[in-house]
GROMACS .gro file of C-alpha atoms in nm:
model
  325
    1MET     CA    1   5.292  20.537   1.295
    2ALA     CA    2   5.121  20.226   1.155
    3SER     CA    3   5.390  20.000   1.301
    4SER     CA    4   5.323  20.134   1.651
    5ILE     CA    5   4.953  20.039   1.646
    6ASP     CA    6   4.862  19.701   1.794
    7PHE     CA    7   4.627  19.590   1.515
    8GLU     CA    8   4.589  19.235   1.647
    9SER     CA    9   4.467  19.357   1.988
   10ILE     CA   10   4.232  19.605   1.822
   11SER     CA   11   4.095  19.328   1.601
   12GLU     CA   12   4.030  19.101   1.900
   13ALA     CA   13   3.875  19.387   2.098
   14THR     CA   14   3.646  19.494   1.814
   15SER     CA   15   3.516  19.146   1.741
   16GLY     CA   16   3.458  19.086   2.114
   17ALA     CA   17   3.274  19.415   2.155
   18VAL     CA   18   3.046  19.347   1.857
   19GLY     CA   19   2.970  19.001   1.993
   20ALA     CA   20   2.880  19.154   2.330
   21LEU     CA   21   2.650  19.409   2.167
   22VAL     CA   22   2.452  19.143   1.980
   23SER     CA   23   2.426  18.896   2.269
   24THR     CA   24   2.326  19.166   2.519
   25THR     CA   25   2.046  19.292   2.296
   26LEU     CA   26   1.906  18.947   2.222
   27LEU     CA   27   1.900  18.837   2.586
   28TYR     CA   28   1.814  19.165   2.757
   29PRO     CA   29   1.458  19.078   2.877
   30LEU     CA   30   1.599  18.768   3.047
   31ASP     CA   31   1.875  18.982   3.199
   32THR     CA   32   1.619  19.229   3.341
   33CYS     CA   33   1.411  18.949   3.496
   34LYS     CA   34   1.723  18.791   3.642
   35THR     CA   35   1.849  19.118   3.791
   36LYS     CA   36   1.517  19.211   3.953
   37PHE     CA   37   1.485  18.858   4.093
   38GLN     CA   38   1.837  18.865   4.240
   39ALA     CA   39   1.803  19.213   4.388
   40GLU     CA   40   1.501  19.133   4.604
   41VAL     CA   41   1.596  19.035   4.959
   42ARG     CA   42   1.293  18.967   5.178
   43SER     CA   43   1.182  18.702   5.420
   44HIS     CA   44   1.002  18.413   5.252
   45GLY     CA   45   0.656  18.532   5.360
   46ASN     CA   46   0.704  18.875   5.200
   47GLN     CA   47   0.868  18.773   4.875
   48ARG     CA   48   0.733  18.950   4.570
   49TYR     CA   49   0.902  18.711   4.327
   50ARG     CA   50   0.912  18.344   4.421
   51TYR     CA   51   1.023  18.237   4.075
   52LEU     CA   52   1.198  18.406   3.786
   53SER     CA   53   0.880  18.375   3.579
   54ASP     CA   54   0.699  18.597   3.832
   55VAL     CA   55   0.898  18.897   3.709
   56LEU     CA   56   0.800  18.828   3.349
   57TRP     CA   57   0.436  18.776   3.446
   58GLU     CA   58   0.429  19.106   3.636
   59ALA     CA   59   0.549  19.291   3.326
   60ILE     CA   60   0.293  19.118   3.103
   61SER     CA   61  -0.002  19.154   3.342
   62ASN     CA   62   0.067  19.526   3.387
   63ARG     CA   63   0.109  19.571   3.011
   64GLN     CA   64   0.468  19.679   3.067
   65PHE     CA   65   0.644  19.419   2.854
   66LEU     CA   66   0.856  19.684   2.680
   67SER     CA   67   0.980  19.789   3.025
   68LEU     CA   68   1.184  19.470   3.022
   69TYR     CA   69   1.408  19.669   2.788
   70GLN     CA   70   1.453  19.964   3.025
   71GLY     CA   71   1.820  20.055   3.044
   72LEU     CA   72   1.905  19.865   2.724
   73GLY     CA   73   2.098  20.157   2.576
   74THR     CA   74   2.311  20.194   2.888
   75LYS     CA   75   2.368  19.819   2.911
   76ASN     CA   76   2.472  19.802   2.546
   77LEU     CA   77   2.712  20.091   2.594
   78GLN     CA   78   2.855  19.927   2.904
   79SER     CA   79   2.882  19.586   2.734
   80PHE     CA   80   3.047  19.727   2.422
   81ILE     CA   81   3.304  19.931   2.614
   82SER     CA   82   3.373  19.661   2.872
   83GLN     CA   83   3.427  19.387   2.615
   84PHE     CA   84   3.642  19.613   2.396
   85VAL     CA   85   3.859  19.709   2.695
   86TYR     CA   86   3.869  19.350   2.821
   87PHE     CA   87   3.963  19.180   2.494
   88TYR     CA   88   4.213  19.453   2.406
   89GLY     CA   89   4.372  19.433   2.750
   90TYR     CA   90   4.367  19.052   2.756
   91ASN     CA   91   4.527  19.018   2.413
   92TYR     CA   92   4.775  19.299   2.480
   93PHE     CA   93   4.888  19.162   2.819
   94LYS     CA   94   4.913  18.810   2.678
   95ARG     CA   95   5.133  18.919   2.388
   96LEU     CA   96   5.343  19.130   2.627
   97TYR     CA   97   5.393  18.828   2.854
   98LEU     CA   98   5.497  18.605   2.563
   99LYS     CA   99   5.738  18.869   2.439
  100LYS     CA  100   5.898  18.928   2.780
  101SER     CA  101   5.913  18.562   2.882
  102GLY     CA  102   6.016  18.425   2.544
  103ALA     CA  103   5.763  18.144   2.581
  104LYS     CA  104   5.577  18.006   2.280
  105SER     CA  105   5.248  17.967   2.466
  106ILE     CA  106   5.096  18.098   2.787
  107GLY     CA  107   5.037  17.862   3.078
  108THR     CA  108   4.724  17.840   3.291
  109LYS     CA  109   4.860  18.039   3.588
  110ALA     CA  110   4.995  18.318   3.371
  111ASN     CA  111   4.667  18.320   3.176
  112LEU     CA  112   4.473  18.371   3.500
  113VAL     CA  113   4.691  18.667   3.597
  114VAL     CA  114   4.660  18.822   3.250
  115ALA     CA  115   4.282  18.776   3.247
  116ALA     CA  116   4.249  18.921   3.598
  117ALA     CA  117   4.454  19.227   3.501
  118ALA     CA  118   4.237  19.285   3.195
  119GLY     CA  119   3.925  19.240   3.407
  120ALA     CA  120   4.044  19.492   3.667
  121CYS     CA  121   4.102  19.756   3.399
  122THR     CA  122   3.756  19.684   3.259
  123ALA     CA  123   3.583  19.711   3.598
  124ILE     CA  124   3.737  20.050   3.677
  125VAL     CA  125   3.652  20.199   3.338
  126THR     CA  126   3.291  20.076   3.315
  127GLN     CA  127   3.174  20.069   3.679
  128PRO     CA  128   2.951  20.381   3.657
  129LEU     CA  129   2.769  20.238   3.355
  130ASP     CA  130   2.734  19.901   3.527
  131THR     CA  131   2.583  20.065   3.836
  132ALA     CA  132   2.345  20.277   3.628
  133SER     CA  133   2.220  19.983   3.422
  134SER     CA  134   2.151  19.779   3.737
  135LYS     CA  135   1.953  20.066   3.889
  136MET     CA  136   1.751  20.103   3.568
  137GLN     CA  137   1.673  19.732   3.550
  138THR     CA  138   1.563  19.711   3.913
  139SER     CA  139   1.346  20.023   3.902
  140ALA     CA  140   0.968  19.975   3.893
  141PHE     CA  141   0.848  19.884   3.544
  142GLY     CA  142   0.797  20.197   3.339
  143LYS     CA  143   0.971  20.426   3.589
  144ALA     CA  144   1.337  20.389   3.495
  145LYS     CA  145   1.528  20.717   3.457
  146GLY     CA  146   1.777  20.815   3.191
  147LEU     CA  147   2.150  20.750   3.218
  148TRP     CA  148   2.256  21.098   3.330
  149GLU     CA  149   1.964  21.133   3.574
  150THR     CA  150   2.044  20.793   3.724
  151LEU     CA  151   2.412  20.873   3.768
  152SER     CA  152   2.341  21.219   3.916
  153GLU     CA  153   2.095  21.094   4.180
  154GLY     CA  154   2.364  21.061   4.445
  155SER     CA  155   2.728  21.155   4.486
  156TRP     CA  156   2.993  21.066   4.232
  157SER     CA  157   3.117  20.790   4.462
  158ASP     CA  158   2.773  20.626   4.442
  159ALA     CA  159   2.838  20.561   4.073
  160PHE     CA  160   3.116  20.327   4.183
  161ASP     CA  161   2.898  20.121   4.417
  162GLY     CA  162   3.011  19.762   4.400
  163LEU     CA  163   3.355  19.839   4.255
  164GLY     CA  164   3.524  19.630   4.523
  165ILE     CA  165   3.311  19.329   4.434
  166SER     CA  166   3.361  19.398   4.064
  167LEU     CA  167   3.736  19.378   4.118
  168LEU     CA  168   3.686  19.057   4.316
  169LEU     CA  169   3.472  18.922   4.033
  170THR     CA  170   3.756  18.966   3.784
  171SER     CA  171   3.815  18.605   3.882
  172ASN     CA  172   3.495  18.518   3.693
  173PRO     CA  173   3.604  18.616   3.340
  174ALA     CA  174   3.957  18.513   3.433
  175ILE     CA  175   3.836  18.159   3.501
  176GLN     CA  176   3.601  18.166   3.202
  177TYR     CA  177   3.841  18.290   2.936
  178THR     CA  178   4.132  18.088   3.068
  179ALA     CA  179   3.921  17.774   3.046
  180PHE     CA  180   3.790  17.875   2.703
  181ASP     CA  181   4.135  17.959   2.569
  182GLN     CA  182   4.283  17.631   2.687
  183LEU     CA  183   3.989  17.427   2.557
  184LYS     CA  184   4.002  17.618   2.229
  185GLN     CA  185   4.371  17.543   2.171
  186ARG     CA  186   4.313  17.174   2.245
  187ALA     CA  187   4.015  17.162   2.009
  188ILE     CA  188   4.212  17.332   1.728
  189ARG     CA  189   4.506  17.098   1.786
  190ARG     CA  190   4.277  16.795   1.758
  191GLN     CA  191   4.119  16.936   1.442
  192LYS     CA  192   4.459  16.990   1.280
  193LEU     CA  193   4.587  16.649   1.385
  194SER     CA  194   4.278  16.481   1.243
  195ASN     CA  195   4.312  16.678   0.917
  196ASP     CA  196   4.679  16.638   0.830
  197GLY     CA  197   4.853  16.471   1.123
  198LYS     CA  198   5.066  16.777   1.195
  199VAL     CA  199   5.094  16.972   1.519
  200PRO     CA  200   4.944  17.317   1.459
  201ILE     CA  201   5.114  17.649   1.512
  202GLU     CA  202   4.921  17.819   1.796
  203THR     CA  203   4.784  18.157   1.708
  204SER     CA  204   4.507  18.375   1.846
  205LEU     CA  205   4.367  18.420   1.498
  206GLN     CA  206   4.264  18.057   1.452
  207ALA     CA  207   3.887  18.019   1.465
  208LEU     CA  208   3.655  17.750   1.596
  209SER     CA  209   3.336  17.637   1.434
  210ALA     CA  210   3.024  17.815   1.560
  211PHE     CA  211   2.900  17.506   1.745
  212SER     CA  212   3.237  17.438   1.910
  213ALA     CA  213   3.272  17.800   2.022
  214PHE     CA  214   2.917  17.795   2.162
  215LEU     CA  215   2.975  17.470   2.351
  216LEU     CA  216   3.312  17.566   2.495
  217GLY     CA  217   3.179  17.909   2.590
  218ALA     CA  218   2.887  17.752   2.776
  219VAL     CA  219   3.107  17.507   2.967
  220SER     CA  220   3.368  17.765   3.068
  221LYS     CA  221   3.108  18.021   3.181
  222SER     CA  222   2.912  17.766   3.385
  223ILE     CA  223   3.223  17.679   3.584
  224ALA     CA  224   3.304  18.045   3.652
  225THR     CA  225   2.945  18.134   3.747
  226VAL     CA  226   2.900  17.858   4.004
  227LEU     CA  227   3.229  17.943   4.175
  228THR     CA  228   3.159  18.317   4.204
  229TYR     CA  229   2.779  18.337   4.238
  230PRO     CA  230   2.742  18.460   4.600
  231ALA     CA  231   2.957  18.763   4.515
  232ILE     CA  232   2.755  18.820   4.196
  233ARG     CA  233   2.430  18.840   4.390
  234CYS     CA  234   2.580  19.074   4.650
  235LYS     CA  235   2.692  19.307   4.372
  236VAL     CA  236   2.340  19.322   4.222
  237MET     CA  237   2.193  19.401   4.565
  238ILE     CA  238   2.440  19.684   4.624
  239GLN     CA  239   2.374  19.841   4.285
  240ALA     CA  240   1.995  19.792   4.288
  241SER     CA  241   1.742  20.072   4.299
  242ASP     CA  242   1.642  20.146   4.661
  243SER     CA  243   1.277  20.085   4.573
  244VAL     CA  244   1.335  19.718   4.497
  245ASN     CA  245   1.337  19.618   4.866
  246GLU     CA  246   1.068  19.850   4.995
  247ALA     CA  247   0.819  19.630   5.177
  248GLU     CA  248   0.521  19.674   5.398
  249ASP     CA  249   0.738  19.646   5.709
  250ALA     CA  250   0.975  19.918   5.586
  251GLN     CA  251   1.279  19.717   5.485
  252PRO     CA  252   1.611  19.911   5.497
  253LYS     CA  253   1.764  20.049   5.181
  254ALA     CA  254   1.994  19.846   4.959
  255PRO     CA  255   2.319  19.742   5.132
  256LYS     CA  256   2.633  19.937   5.049
  257THR     CA  257   2.901  19.679   5.124
  258MET     CA  258   2.949  19.311   5.056
  259THR     CA  259   2.942  19.241   5.431
  260ASP     CA  260   2.603  19.414   5.463
  261ALA     CA  261   2.469  19.219   5.164
  262LEU     CA  262   2.587  18.885   5.302
  263ARG     CA  263   2.436  18.967   5.641
  264ALA     CA  264   2.103  19.064   5.486
  265ILE     CA  265   2.085  18.743   5.283
  266TRP     CA  266   2.171  18.526   5.584
  267LYS     CA  267   1.918  18.703   5.809
  268ARG     CA  268   1.621  18.698   5.572
  269GLU     CA  269   1.677  18.398   5.343
  270GLY     CA  270   1.924  18.166   5.509
  271ILE     CA  271   2.207  17.978   5.343
  272LEU     CA  272   2.007  17.894   5.031
  273GLY     CA  273   1.966  18.268   4.971
  274PHE     CA  274   2.331  18.292   4.870
  275PHE     CA  275   2.238  18.094   4.559
  276LYS     CA  276   1.896  18.247   4.489
  277GLY     CA  277   1.868  18.299   4.114
  278LEU     CA  278   2.167  18.080   4.033
  279GLN     CA  279   1.975  17.894   3.762
  280ALA     CA  280   1.870  18.222   3.602
  281GLN     CA  281   2.226  18.354   3.624
  282ILE     CA  282   2.367  18.044   3.460
  283LEU     CA  283   2.100  18.047   3.188
  284LYS     CA  284   2.156  18.413   3.105
  285THR     CA  285   2.532  18.431   3.137
  286VAL     CA  286   2.597  18.100   2.965
  287LEU     CA  287   2.379  18.193   2.669
  288SER     CA  288   2.524  18.544   2.658
  289SER     CA  289   2.887  18.436   2.683
  290ALA     CA  290   2.842  18.148   2.443
  291LEU     CA  291   2.677  18.377   2.187
  292LEU     CA  292   2.946  18.641   2.242
  293LEU     CA  293   3.232  18.397   2.188
  294MET     CA  294   3.057  18.230   1.894
  295ILE     CA  295   3.001  18.566   1.720
  296LYS     CA  296   3.354  18.681   1.807
  297GLU     CA  297   3.507  18.366   1.660
  298LYS     CA  298   3.306  18.400   1.337
  299ILE     CA  299   3.382  18.768   1.275
  300SER     CA  300   3.739  18.781   1.411
  301LYS     CA  301   3.897  18.674   1.081
  302TYR     CA  302   3.701  18.938   0.889
  303THR     CA  303   3.795  19.199   1.147
  304TRP     CA  304   4.159  19.092   1.115
  305ILE     CA  305   4.145  19.122   0.737
  306SER     CA  306   4.002  19.474   0.779
  307MET     CA  307   4.282  19.562   1.022
  308LEU     CA  308   4.543  19.432   0.775
  309ALA     CA  309   4.391  19.643   0.499
  310LEU     CA  310   4.392  19.948   0.728
  311ARG     CA  311   4.753  19.887   0.826
  312ARG     CA  312   4.856  19.854   0.462
  313TYR     CA  313   4.675  20.177   0.378
  314LEU     CA  314   4.843  20.364   0.664
  315ILE     CA  315   5.186  20.233   0.566
  316GLU     CA  316   5.138  20.332   0.201
  317THR     CA  317   5.012  20.675   0.304
  318GLN     CA  318   5.311  20.723   0.532
  319MET     CA  319   5.553  20.616   0.257
  320ARG     CA  320   5.396  20.860   0.010
  321ARG     CA  321   5.434  21.145   0.259
  322VAL     CA  322   5.798  21.059   0.317
  323LYS     CA  323   5.860  21.038  -0.059
  324ASN     CA  324   5.688  21.371  -0.127
  325ALA     CA  325   5.879  21.539   0.153
   0.00000   0.00000   0.00000
């Protein structure tokens, strides 16, 4: 039984999920401001938020600062599950590829495919939670509904709004983690060469320093965010609460497809609208991803030790049962 459990993948998934939980909680007010800012699509004369700081000021001036945390529980649940599924799938598919191909390391192209496959599995599993958290964040301050009430507002298919774009955006973490993994291996190789002059044995359990993990995480996420941002904004618009775009001239409800979202942006904001909120997205996602990867790197070895202890316990228990039988 113990030999059939993929303890290394579980270790990677657990450390990644814990890192996601901490980073999401710390940066959640910024995430709420960013999401509300991105979701608004109005002509320049009717804009409610001209700058990201306008969202924060609205919450403070209305004494609704704690509403910046509306949907935090759902977002944490979504982040924990998504990162667990992603890191488990990524590590599992990578090990499966190395085993089947007989290669000692995974190349960039294969890494992209593996990361995309893990991202697709993650998107399908967590899409309802992702949609619900976006609706909660973009609701009027103090008026967000609970998870079940949010999900039951429309049909079951509404819970999967934006799934197509989410699958398209698997390229984002694929680019990010491929870049991070390659940069990480090079950094570890340089560290080992500078220490003893020997070429290191590559292993997923080697850890970076906190600063190196933070820096590499920031660089890799910045690249991925810039390349995929128009699709990111379209996804937020599709998942947003309908009330976010209600204006004095009766704006239509939130778009339901990427084509509708792109058309709405072009019509009301022009070409620059496709990158509205890019700075906020980079700030939030870079900090979040860098923190996630930094925390994951620091706790992965302790998680691995715990997994080894659990595996040893299961093996000893199994041997005792066989002996007693």
